Coordinates of C-alpha atoms in Angstrom, one line a residue:
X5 CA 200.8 195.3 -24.8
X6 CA 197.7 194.5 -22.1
X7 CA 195.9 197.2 -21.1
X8 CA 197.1 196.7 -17.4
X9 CA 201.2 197.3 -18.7
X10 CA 200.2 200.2 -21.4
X11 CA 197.7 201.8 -18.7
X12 CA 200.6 202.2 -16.4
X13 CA 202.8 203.8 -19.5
X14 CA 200.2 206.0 -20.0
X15 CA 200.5 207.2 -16.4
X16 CA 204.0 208.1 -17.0
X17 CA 204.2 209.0 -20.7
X18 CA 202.1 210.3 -23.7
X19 CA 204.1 208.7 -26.1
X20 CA 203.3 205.5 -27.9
X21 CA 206.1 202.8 -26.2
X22 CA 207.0 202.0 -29.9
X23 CA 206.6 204.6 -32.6
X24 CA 206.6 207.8 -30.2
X25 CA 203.5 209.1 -31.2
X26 CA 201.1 211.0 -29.0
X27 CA 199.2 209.1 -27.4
X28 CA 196.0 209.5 -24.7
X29 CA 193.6 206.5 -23.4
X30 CA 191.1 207.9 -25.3
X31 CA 192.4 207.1 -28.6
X32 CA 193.9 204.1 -27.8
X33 CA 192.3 201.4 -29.5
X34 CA 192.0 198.0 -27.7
X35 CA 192.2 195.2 -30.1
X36 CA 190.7 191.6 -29.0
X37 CA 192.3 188.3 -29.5
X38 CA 188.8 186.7 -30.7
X39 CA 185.1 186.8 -31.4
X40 CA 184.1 190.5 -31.2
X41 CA 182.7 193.3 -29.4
X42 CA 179.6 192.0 -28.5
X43 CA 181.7 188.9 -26.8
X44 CA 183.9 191.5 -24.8
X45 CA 181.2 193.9 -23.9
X46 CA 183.7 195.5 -21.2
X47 CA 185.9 198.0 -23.0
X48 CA 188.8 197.7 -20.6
X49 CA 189.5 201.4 -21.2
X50 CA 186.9 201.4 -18.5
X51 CA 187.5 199.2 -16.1
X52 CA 189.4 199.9 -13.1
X53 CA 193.0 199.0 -13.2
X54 CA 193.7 196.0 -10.9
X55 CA 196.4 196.9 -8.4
X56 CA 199.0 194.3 -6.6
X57 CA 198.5 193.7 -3.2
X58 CA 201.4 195.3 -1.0
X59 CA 203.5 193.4 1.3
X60 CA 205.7 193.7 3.7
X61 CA 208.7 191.5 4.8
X62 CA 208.2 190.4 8.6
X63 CA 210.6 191.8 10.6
X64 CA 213.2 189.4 11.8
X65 CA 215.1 189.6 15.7
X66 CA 217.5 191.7 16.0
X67 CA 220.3 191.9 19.1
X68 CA 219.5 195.6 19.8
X69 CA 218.0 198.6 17.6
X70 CA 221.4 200.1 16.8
X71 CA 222.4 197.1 15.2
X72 CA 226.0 197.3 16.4
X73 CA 227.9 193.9 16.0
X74 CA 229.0 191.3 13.6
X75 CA 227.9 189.3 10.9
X76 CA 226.4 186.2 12.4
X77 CA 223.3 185.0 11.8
X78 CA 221.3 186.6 14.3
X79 CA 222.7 190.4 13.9
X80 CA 222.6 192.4 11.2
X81 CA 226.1 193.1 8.9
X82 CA 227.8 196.8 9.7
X83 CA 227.0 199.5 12.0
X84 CA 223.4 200.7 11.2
X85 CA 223.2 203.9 12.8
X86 CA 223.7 207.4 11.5
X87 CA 223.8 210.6 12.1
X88 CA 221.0 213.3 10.4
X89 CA 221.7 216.8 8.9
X90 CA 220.9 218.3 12.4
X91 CA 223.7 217.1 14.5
X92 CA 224.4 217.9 17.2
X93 CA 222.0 220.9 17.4
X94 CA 218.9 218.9 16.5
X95 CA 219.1 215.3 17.8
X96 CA 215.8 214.6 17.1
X97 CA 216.6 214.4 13.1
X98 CA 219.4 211.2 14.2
X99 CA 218.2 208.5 11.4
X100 CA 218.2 204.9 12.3
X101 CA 218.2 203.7 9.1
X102 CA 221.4 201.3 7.7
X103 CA 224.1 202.9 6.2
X104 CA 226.1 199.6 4.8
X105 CA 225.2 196.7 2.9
X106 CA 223.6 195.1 5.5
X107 CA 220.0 194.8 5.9
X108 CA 218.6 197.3 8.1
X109 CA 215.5 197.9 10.7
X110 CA 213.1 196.0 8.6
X111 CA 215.6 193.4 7.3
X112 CA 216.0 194.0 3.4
X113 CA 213.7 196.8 3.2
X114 CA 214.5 199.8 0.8
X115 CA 214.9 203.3 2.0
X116 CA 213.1 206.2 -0.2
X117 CA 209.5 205.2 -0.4
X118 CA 206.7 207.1 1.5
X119 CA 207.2 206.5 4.3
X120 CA 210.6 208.0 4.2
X121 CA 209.7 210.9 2.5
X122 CA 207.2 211.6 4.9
X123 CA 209.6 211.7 7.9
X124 CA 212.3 214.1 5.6
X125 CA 209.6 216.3 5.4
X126 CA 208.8 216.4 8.5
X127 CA 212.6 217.2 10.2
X128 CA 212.9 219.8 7.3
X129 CA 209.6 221.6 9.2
X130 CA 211.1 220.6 12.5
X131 CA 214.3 222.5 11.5
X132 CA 212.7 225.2 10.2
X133 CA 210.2 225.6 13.7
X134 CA 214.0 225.5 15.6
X135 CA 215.6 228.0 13.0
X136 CA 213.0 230.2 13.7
X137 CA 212.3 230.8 17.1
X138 CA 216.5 230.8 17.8
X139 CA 215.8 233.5 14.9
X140 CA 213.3 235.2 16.9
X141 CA 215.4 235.2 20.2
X142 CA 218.7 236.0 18.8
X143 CA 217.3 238.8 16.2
X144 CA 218.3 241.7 18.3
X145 CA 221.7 240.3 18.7
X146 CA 221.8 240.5 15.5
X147 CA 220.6 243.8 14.5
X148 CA 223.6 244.9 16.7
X149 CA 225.2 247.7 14.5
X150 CA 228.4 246.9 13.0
X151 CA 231.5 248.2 14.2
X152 CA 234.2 248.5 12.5
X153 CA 237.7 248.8 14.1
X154 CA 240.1 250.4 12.1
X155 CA 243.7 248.6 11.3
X156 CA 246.3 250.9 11.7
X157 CA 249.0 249.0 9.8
X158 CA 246.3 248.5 6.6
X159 CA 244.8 251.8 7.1
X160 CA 248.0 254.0 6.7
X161 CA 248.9 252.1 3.3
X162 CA 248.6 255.2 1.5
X163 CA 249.6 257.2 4.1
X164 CA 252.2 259.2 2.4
X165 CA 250.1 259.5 -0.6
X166 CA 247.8 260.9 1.6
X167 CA 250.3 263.3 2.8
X168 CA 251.0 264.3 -1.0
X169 CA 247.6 265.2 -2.0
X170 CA 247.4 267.3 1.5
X171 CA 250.4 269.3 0.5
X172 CA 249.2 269.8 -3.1
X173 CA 245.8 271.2 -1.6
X174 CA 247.0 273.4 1.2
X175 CA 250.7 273.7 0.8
X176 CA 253.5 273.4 3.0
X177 CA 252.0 273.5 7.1
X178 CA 255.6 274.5 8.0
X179 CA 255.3 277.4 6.3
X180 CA 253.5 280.9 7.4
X181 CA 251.1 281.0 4.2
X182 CA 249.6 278.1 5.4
X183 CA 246.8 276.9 4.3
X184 CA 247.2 278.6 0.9
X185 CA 243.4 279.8 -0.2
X186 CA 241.7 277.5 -2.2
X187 CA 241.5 277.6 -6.4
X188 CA 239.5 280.9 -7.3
X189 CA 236.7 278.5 -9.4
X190 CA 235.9 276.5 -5.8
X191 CA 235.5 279.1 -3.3
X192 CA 234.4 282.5 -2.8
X193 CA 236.9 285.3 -1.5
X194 CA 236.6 286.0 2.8
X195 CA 238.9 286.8 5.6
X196 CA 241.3 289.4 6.1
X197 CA 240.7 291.5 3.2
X198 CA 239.0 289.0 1.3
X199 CA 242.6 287.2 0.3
X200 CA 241.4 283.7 1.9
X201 CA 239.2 281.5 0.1
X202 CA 237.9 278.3 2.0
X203 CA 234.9 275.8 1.5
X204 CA 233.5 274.1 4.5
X205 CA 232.7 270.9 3.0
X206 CA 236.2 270.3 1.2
X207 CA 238.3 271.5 4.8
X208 CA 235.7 269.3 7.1
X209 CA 236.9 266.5 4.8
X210 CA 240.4 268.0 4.9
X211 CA 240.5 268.2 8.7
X212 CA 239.7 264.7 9.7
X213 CA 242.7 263.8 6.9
X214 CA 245.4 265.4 8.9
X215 CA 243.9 263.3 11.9
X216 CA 244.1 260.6 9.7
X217 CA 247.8 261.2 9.3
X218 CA 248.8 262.3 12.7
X219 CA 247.3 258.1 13.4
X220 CA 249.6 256.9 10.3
X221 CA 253.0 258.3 11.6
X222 CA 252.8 258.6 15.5
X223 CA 256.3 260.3 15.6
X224 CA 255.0 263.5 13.6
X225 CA 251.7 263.5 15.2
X226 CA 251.4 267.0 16.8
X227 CA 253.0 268.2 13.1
X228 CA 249.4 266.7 11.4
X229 CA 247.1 267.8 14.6
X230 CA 249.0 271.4 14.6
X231 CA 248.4 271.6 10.7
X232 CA 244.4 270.6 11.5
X233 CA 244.6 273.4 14.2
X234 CA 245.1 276.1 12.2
X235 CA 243.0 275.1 9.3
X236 CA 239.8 275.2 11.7
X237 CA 241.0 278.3 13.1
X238 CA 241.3 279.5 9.5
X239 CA 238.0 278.6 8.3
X240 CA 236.3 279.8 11.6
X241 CA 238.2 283.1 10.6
X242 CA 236.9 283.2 6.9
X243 CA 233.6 281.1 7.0
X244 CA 231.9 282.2 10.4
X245 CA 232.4 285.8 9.4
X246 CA 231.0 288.3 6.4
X247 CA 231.7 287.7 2.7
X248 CA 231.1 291.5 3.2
X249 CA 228.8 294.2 4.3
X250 CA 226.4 293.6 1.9
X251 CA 225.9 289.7 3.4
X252 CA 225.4 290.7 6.8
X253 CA 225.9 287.6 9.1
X254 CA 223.9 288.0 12.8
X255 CA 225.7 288.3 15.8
X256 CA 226.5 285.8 18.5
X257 CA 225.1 287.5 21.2
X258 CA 227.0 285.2 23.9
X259 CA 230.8 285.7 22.4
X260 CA 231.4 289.4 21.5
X261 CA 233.3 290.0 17.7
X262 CA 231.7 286.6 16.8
X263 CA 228.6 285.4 14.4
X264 CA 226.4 282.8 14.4
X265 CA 226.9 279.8 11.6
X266 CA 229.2 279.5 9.3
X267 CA 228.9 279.6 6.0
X268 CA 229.9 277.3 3.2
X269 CA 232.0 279.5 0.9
X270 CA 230.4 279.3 -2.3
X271 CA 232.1 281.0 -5.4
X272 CA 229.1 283.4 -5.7
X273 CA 226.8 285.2 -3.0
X274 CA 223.3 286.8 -2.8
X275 CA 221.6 289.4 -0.2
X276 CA 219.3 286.6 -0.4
X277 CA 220.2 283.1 -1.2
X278 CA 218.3 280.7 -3.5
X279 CA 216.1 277.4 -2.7
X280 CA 218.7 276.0 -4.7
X281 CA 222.9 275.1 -4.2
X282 CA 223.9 278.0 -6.4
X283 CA 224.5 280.6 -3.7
X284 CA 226.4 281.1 -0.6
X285 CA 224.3 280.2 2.5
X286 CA 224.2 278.0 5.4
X287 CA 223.7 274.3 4.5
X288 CA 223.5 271.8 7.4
X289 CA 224.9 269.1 5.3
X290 CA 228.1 271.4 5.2
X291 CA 227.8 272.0 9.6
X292 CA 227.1 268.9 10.4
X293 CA 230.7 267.5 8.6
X294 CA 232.5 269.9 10.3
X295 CA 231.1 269.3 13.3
X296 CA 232.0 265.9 13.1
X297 CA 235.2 266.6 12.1
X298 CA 235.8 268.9 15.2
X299 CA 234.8 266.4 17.2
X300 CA 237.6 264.1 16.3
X301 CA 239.9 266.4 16.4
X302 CA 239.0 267.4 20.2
X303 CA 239.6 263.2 20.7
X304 CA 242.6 263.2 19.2
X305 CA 244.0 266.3 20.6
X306 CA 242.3 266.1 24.2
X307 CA 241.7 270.0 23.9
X308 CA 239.1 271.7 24.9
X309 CA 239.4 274.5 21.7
X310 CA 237.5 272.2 19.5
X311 CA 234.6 270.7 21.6
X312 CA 233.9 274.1 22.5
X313 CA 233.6 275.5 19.1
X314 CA 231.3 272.8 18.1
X315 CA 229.0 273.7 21.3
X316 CA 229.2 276.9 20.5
X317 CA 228.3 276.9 16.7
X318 CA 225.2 274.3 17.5
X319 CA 223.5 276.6 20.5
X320 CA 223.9 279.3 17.8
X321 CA 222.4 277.5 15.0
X322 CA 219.7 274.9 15.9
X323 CA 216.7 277.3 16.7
X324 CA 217.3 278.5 12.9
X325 CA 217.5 274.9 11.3
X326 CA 215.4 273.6 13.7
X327 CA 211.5 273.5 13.8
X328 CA 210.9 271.6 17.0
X329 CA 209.1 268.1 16.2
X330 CA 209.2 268.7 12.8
X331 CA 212.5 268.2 11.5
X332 CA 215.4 270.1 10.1
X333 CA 215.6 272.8 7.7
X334 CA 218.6 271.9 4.9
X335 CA 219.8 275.5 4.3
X336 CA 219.1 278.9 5.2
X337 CA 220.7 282.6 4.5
X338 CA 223.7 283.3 6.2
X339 CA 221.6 285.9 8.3
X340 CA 219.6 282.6 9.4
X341 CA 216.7 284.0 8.0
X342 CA 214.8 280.9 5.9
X343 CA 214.3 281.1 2.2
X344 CA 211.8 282.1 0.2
X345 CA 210.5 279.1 -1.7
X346 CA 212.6 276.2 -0.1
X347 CA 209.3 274.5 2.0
X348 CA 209.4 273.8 5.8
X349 CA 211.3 271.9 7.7
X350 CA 210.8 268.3 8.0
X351 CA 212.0 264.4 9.1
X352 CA 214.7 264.0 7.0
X353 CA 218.4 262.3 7.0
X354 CA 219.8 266.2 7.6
X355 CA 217.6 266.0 11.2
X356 CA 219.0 262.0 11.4
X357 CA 222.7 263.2 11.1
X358 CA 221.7 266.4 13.5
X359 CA 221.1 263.9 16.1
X360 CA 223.7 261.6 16.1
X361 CA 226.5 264.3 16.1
X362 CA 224.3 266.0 19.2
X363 CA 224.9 262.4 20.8
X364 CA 228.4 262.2 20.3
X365 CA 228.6 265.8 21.8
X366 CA 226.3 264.8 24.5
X367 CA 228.7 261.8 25.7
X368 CA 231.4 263.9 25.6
X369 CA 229.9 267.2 27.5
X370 CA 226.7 265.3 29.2
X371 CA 223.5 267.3 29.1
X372 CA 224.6 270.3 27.4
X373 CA 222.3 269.5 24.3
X374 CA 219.4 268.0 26.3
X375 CA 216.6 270.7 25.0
X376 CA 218.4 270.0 21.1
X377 CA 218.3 266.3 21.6
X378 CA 214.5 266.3 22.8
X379 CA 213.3 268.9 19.7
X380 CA 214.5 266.3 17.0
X381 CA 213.9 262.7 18.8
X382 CA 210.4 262.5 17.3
X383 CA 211.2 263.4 14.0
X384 CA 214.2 261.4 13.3
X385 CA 212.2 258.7 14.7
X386 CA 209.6 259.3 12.4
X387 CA 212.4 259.5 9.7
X388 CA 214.2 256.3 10.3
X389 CA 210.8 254.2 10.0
X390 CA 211.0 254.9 6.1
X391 CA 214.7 255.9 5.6
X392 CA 215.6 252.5 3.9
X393 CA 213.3 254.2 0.9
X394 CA 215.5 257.3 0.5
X395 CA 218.5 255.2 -1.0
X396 CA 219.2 255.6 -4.4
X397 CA 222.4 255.4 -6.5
X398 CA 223.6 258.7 -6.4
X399 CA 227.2 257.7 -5.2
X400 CA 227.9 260.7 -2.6
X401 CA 224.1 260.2 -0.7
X402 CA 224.8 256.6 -0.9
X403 CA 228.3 257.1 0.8
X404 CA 226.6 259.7 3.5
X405 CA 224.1 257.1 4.3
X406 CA 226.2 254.4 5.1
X407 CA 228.3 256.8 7.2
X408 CA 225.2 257.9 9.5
X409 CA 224.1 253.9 9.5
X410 CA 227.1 252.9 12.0
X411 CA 225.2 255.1 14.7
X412 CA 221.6 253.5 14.5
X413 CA 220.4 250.3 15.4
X414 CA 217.5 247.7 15.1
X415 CA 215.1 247.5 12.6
X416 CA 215.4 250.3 10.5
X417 CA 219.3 249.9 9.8
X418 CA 219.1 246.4 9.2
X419 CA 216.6 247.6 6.4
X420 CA 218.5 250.5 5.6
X421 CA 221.3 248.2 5.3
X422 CA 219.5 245.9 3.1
X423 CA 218.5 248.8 0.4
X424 CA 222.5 249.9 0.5
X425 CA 223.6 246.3 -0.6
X426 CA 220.9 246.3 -3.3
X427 CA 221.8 249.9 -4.6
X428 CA 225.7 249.2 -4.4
X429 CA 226.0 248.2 -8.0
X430 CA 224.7 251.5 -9.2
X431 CA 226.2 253.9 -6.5
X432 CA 229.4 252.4 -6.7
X433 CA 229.7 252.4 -10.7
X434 CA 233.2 254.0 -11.8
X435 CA 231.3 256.0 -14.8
X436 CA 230.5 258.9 -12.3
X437 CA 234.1 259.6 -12.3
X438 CA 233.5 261.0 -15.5
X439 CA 231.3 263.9 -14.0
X440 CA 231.9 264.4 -10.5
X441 CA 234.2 262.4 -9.4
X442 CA 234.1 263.5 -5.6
X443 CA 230.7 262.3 -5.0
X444 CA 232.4 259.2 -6.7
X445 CA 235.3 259.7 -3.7
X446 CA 232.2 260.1 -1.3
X447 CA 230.8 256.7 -2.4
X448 CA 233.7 255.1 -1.8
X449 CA 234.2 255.9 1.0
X450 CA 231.2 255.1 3.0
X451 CA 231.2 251.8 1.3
X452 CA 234.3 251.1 3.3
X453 CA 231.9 251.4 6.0
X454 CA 229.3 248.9 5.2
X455 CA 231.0 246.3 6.7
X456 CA 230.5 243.7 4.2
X457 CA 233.3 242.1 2.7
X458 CA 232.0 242.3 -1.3
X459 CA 231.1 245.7 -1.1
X460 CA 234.8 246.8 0.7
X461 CA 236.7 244.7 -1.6
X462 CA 234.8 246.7 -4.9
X463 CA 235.6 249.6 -3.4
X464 CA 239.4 249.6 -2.7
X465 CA 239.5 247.9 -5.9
X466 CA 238.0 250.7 -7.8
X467 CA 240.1 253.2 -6.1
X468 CA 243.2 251.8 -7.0
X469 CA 242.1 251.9 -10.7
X470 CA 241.1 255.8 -10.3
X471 CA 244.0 256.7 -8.7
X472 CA 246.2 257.4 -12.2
X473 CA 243.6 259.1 -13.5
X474 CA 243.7 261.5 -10.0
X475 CA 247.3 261.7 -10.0
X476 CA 247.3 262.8 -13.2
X477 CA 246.6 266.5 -12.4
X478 CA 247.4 268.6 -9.6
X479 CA 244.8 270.9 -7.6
X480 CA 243.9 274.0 -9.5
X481 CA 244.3 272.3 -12.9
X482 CA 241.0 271.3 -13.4
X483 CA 237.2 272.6 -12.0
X484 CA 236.4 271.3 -8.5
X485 CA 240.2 269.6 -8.1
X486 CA 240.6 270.6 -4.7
X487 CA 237.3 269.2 -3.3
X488 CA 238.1 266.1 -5.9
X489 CA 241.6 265.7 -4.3
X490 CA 241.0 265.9 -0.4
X491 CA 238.2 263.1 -0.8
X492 CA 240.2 261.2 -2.8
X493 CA 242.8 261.5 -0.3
X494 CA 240.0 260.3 2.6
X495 CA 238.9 257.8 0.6
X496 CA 242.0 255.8 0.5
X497 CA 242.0 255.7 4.4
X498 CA 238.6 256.6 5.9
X499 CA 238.7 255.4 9.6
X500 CA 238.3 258.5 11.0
X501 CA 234.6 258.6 9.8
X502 CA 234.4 255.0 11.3
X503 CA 232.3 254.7 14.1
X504 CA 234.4 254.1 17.7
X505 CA 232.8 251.6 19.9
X506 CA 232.8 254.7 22.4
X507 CA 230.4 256.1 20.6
X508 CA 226.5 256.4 21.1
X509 CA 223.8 255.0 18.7
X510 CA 220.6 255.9 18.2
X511 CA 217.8 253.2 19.9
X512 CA 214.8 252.4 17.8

């Protein structure tokens, strides 16, 4: 080999062109046709590589710079002009370059060398500039929050299996013992002489199922919305009253024979309640559901009853979850004194989900909750700057958050947002049906919220696999059935808790 042919090799390869070896420019050994080194003084190792001169066909006449026409001798072959990547949005990416056989702007001249790459580069940037500010403009288009309009003819595919598991949980709601109390290992005794048994969180859940229903079959809808009637009024009648004299509830001071709150119903009770979930208290993450669910029972019923009650039991309660500017407390005793040991209130997705359902009474009774609206703004603002960190893969949270998601907008739900998709395959997992499976149920369920189409499709998907192993037993057979049951149940149809495009979001 010369030096000028193996220097080039060497610029592409370390290998020796004929045995493979490694090979560098320092240990290549030039060997001279004659006389010696002292006749070739240069060692050629050294000496700059000699380099062809470039050159450049000259460019011949052409009819026009499209190049449309025939063959002949004085016009190109084929039609030379095409059409770039950003058509039609970005004209300024057309090429000009042949796209035949025929020779093109510079007759002859191959595409691909520098030159060309150099303009690629430079519409990718272009594109890029253009993506980003229609980015930039568009973004709070974008950061719309979904909604999500519920199909009534997909919705109600398990309608009557809904129906089922309602009547296994509260029995017949022709009959005068309906609801029958709740298993004795779910819920503490209450009511008229202590013979009812109901837990808030399971009949807030229950409640928006029977509006569920009364939406699946239209012909037997005042049969579902009487049935959700007279569970609220029991609850109200067990829940926002004593366990007994020695858990003293306080008195409603503006509606006579009534108390403030309601409590959840746990199996045991305390004079004082715990910082903890052991004992019977008032937990706002129990309120706020029902309140919720009264407030779509007063749109699907057009009554009054229900709006009212949920005005009533939020004047009574927010100056005792409440600490103005702060945030929200998570429980208290059902006398509405705090607890001992449970820390102050503060920004948290409890004060977040206080808000929203004090908006959706706010549209539907204007200005009634003005001073309650104005004492959380500034902490759930505060909250939702970092609430994309509080997602985690506990599967009921998880669920909850996507819920409260629908109602905000900008910024922090698209982030929020962002931190659900990444925490789906965790949260969603069907191994915490093995424990809990409600908070499972709860999952489920507000992934059928999110919107996005992998994230639905896993879920109905993994409730169709857990529903034998639901089926399977009936409520009372097993601990926490009922609760287990009733969100199943509002799993396998969960528009109720889907946001209506009637209702208000939360601005940044």
């Amino acid at each position: 080999f010369c030096w000028s042919c193996l220097d080039q090799w060497l610029d592409r390869s370390g290998e020796c062109p004929v045995c493979k070896a490694g090979v560098t420019r320092e240990n290549v050994i030039p060997l001279y046709g004659r006389g010696d080194s002292e006749h070739h003084p240069v060692d050629p190792r050294k000496r700059p590589r000699s380099r062809p001169k470039g050159e450049r066909p000259p460019v011949q006449p052409r009819r026009n710079w499209f190049g449309w026409g025939g063959s002949s001798e004085d016009s190109p072959g084929g039609a030379e002009f095409s059409v770039g990547a950003g058509f039609p949005f970005f004209p300024f990416v057309y090429a000009g370059y042949n796209t035949r056989q025929g020779p093109g702007v510079h007759m002859g001249v191959r595409r691909g060398g520098p030159e060309d790459s150099a303009q690629t580069a430079s519409r990718f940037f272009l594109i890029l500039a253009f993506i980003l500010l229609w980015y930039s403009v568009f973004s709070k288009w974008l950061e719309r929050p979904v909604v999500m309009v519920a199909n009534s003819v997909e919705g109600c595919k398990h309608a009557s299996l809904i129906e089922t598991i309602m009547k296994d949980v509260y029995g017949d709601w022709s009959s005068e013992s309906f609801p029958k109390p709740l298993p004795a290992n779910e819920a503490g005794p209450g009511g008229v002489d202590g013979r009812q048994r109901r837990y808030l969180w399971t009949d807030a859940f229950g409640v928006l199922n029977f509006v569920t229903l009364s939406k699946c079959f239209p012909d037997r809808s005042d049969e579902f919305l009487g049935a959700a009637r007279k569970l609220v009024r029991t609850v109200h009648q067990t829940l926002g009253t004593p366990r007994s004299p020695e858990f003293p509830m306080l008195p409603d001071p503006h509606h006579p024979s009534t108390f403030i709150g309601l409590r959840i119903g746990k199996l045991h009770a305390c004079a004082r309640s715990d910082p903890g979930m052991t004992y019977d208290g008032m937990y706002w993450h129990y309120i706020d559901k029902w309140l919720f669910a009264l407030l779509r029972l007063h749109e699907a019923t057009k009554s009054l009853e229900a709006l009212d009650e949920a005005i009533r039991i939020v004047k009574g309660v927010h100056p005792h979850f409440c600490v103005p500017g702060r945030g929200v407390r998570w429980k208290v005793n059902v006398d509405m004194e705090p607890i001992s040991g449970l820390g102050s209130a503060r920004p948290n997705h409890d004060a977040e989900t206080a808000l929203i359902i004090y908006h959706l009474i706010d549209k539907l009774s204007p200005g009634v909750l003005e001073g309650e609206i104005d004492d959380l703004s500034g902490a759930v603002r505060e909250y939702l700057d970092n609430a994309w960190r509080h997602v985690a893969g506990d599967p009921l949270g998880y669920g909850l958050i996507w819920w409260t998601n629908q109602f905000i907008q900008g910024r922090p739900a698209q982030l929020e947002r962002q931190a659900l998709i990444r925490a789906a395959p965790m949260a969603l997992s069907p191994r915490h049906a093995s424990s809990l499976p409600f908070r499972l149920y709860g999952g489920l369920l507000g992934a059928q919220l999110s919107g996005d189409h992998d994230i639905v499709r896993t879920s109905k998907h993994t409730l169709e696999n857990l529903m034998p192993f639901e089926m399977a037993t009936n409520c009372g057979d097993t601990d926490h059935s009922a609760i287990d049951k009733v969100m199943f149940a509002a799993a396998l149809c969960p528009t109720e808790w889907m946001r209506k495009d009637s209702d208000p979001v939360l601005d940044e």
